[in-house]
Coordinates of C-alpha atoms and ligand atoms in Angstrom, one line a residue:
M1254 CA 0.0 0.0 0.0
C1255 CA 1.2 3.5 -0.8
T1256 CA 2.5 5.4 2.2
K1257 CA 2.3 8.8 0.4
N1258 CA -0.9 10.0 2.0
G1259 CA -1.0 10.1 5.7
S1260 CA 0.9 7.2 7.2
C1261 CA 3.9 9.1 8.6
T1262 CA 3.8 10.9 11.9
M1263 CA 3.8 14.4 10.3
S1264 CA 0.8 13.5 8.1
M1265 CA -1.1 12.0 11.0
I1266 CA -0.6 15.1 13.1
G1267 CA -1.7 17.2 10.1
K1268 CA -4.8 15.1 9.6
V1269 CA -5.8 15.5 13.3
L1270 CA -5.2 19.3 13.1
L1271 CA -7.3 19.6 10.0
I1272 CA -10.1 17.6 11.7
V1273 CA -9.9 19.7 14.9
G1274 CA -9.8 22.9 12.8
G1275 CA -12.8 21.8 10.6
I1276 CA -15.0 20.8 13.6
N1277 CA -14.0 24.0 15.4
W1278 CA -15.0 26.3 12.6
G1279 CA -18.2 24.3 12.1
L1280 CA -19.1 24.8 15.7
V1281 CA -18.2 28.5 15.6
G1282 CA -20.5 28.9 12.6
L1283 CA -23.3 27.0 14.3
G1284 CA -23.0 29.0 17.5
T1285 CA -23.1 32.3 15.5
L1286 CA -26.1 31.1 13.4
L1287 CA -28.1 29.9 16.5
Q1288 CA -27.1 33.1 18.2
S1289 CA -26.5 31.3 21.4
G1290 CA -24.5 34.2 22.7
S1291 CA -21.8 31.9 24.0
S1292 CA -18.8 30.9 21.9
W1293 CA -18.7 27.3 20.6
N1294 CA -15.1 27.7 19.8
V1295 CA -13.7 24.4 21.0
V1296 CA -10.1 25.6 20.8
E1297 CA -10.9 28.6 22.8
M1298 CA -12.9 26.5 25.3
I1299 CA -9.9 24.3 25.9
F1300 CA -7.0 26.8 25.7
G1301 CA -8.7 30.1 26.5
P1302 CA -9.9 32.9 24.3
V1303 CA -7.2 34.6 22.1
S1304 CA -4.3 33.2 24.1
T1305 CA -0.9 32.6 22.7
L1306 CA -1.6 28.8 22.8
T1307 CA -4.9 29.3 20.8
S1308 CA -3.0 31.3 18.2
I1309 CA -0.4 28.6 17.9
I1310 CA -3.2 26.0 17.4
Y1311 CA -4.6 28.2 14.6
V1312 CA -1.2 28.6 12.9
L1313 CA -0.6 24.8 13.2
V1314 CA -4.0 24.1 11.6
G1315 CA -3.0 26.6 8.8
I1316 CA 0.3 24.8 8.3
A1317 CA -1.5 21.5 8.2
G1318 CA -3.8 22.8 5.5
V1319 CA -0.9 24.0 3.4
M1320 CA 0.9 20.7 4.0
K1321 CA -2.2 18.9 2.7
I1322 CA -2.1 20.9 -0.6
F1323 CA 1.5 20.2 -1.3
G1324 CA 1.8 16.9 0.3
C1325 CA 4.2 15.8 3.0
K1326 CA 7.8 16.1 2.1
C1327 CA 9.4 13.9 4.8
S1328 CA 11.8 11.1 3.8
K1329 CA 9.3 8.4 4.4
C1330 CA 6.7 10.0 2.0
M1331 CA 9.4 11.1 -0.5
S1332 CA 10.7 7.6 -0.8
C1333 CA 7.3 6.4 -1.8
T1334 CA 7.3 5.0 -5.4
C1335 CA 3.7 5.7 -6.2
S1336 CA 2.7 8.6 -8.4
T1337 CA 1.6 12.0 -7.0
D1338 CA -1.7 11.5 -8.7
G1339 CA -2.7 9.3 -5.8
N1340 CA -2.2 12.2 -3.5
M1341 CA -5.9 13.3 -3.6
E1342 CA -7.0 9.7 -2.9
N1343 CA -9.2 9.7 0.1
K1344 CA -9.7 6.6 2.3
M1345 CA -12.7 8.0 4.1
Ligands
ZN1574 ZN1 5.4 12.2 5.6

């Protein structure tokens, strides 16, 4: 099986960050639409509103997104012999 898409540690971390980011923004949107008044921002719930740690999480999610576009460049993924066309392949 091809190791190009998400079997290395970097890709796994990136995938988790994208999931966290996606769910987080989904809940922020829901909270705003339902006008609940309280923030549904999971990242801010856990790490506190607009803290340095929260900002770092956002930056990491951003990096994970960019990494997803260009693909992981670690030695494990680069040594993969499969074509880059399989990069968009989704096992979900
Ligand atoms: Zn990798």
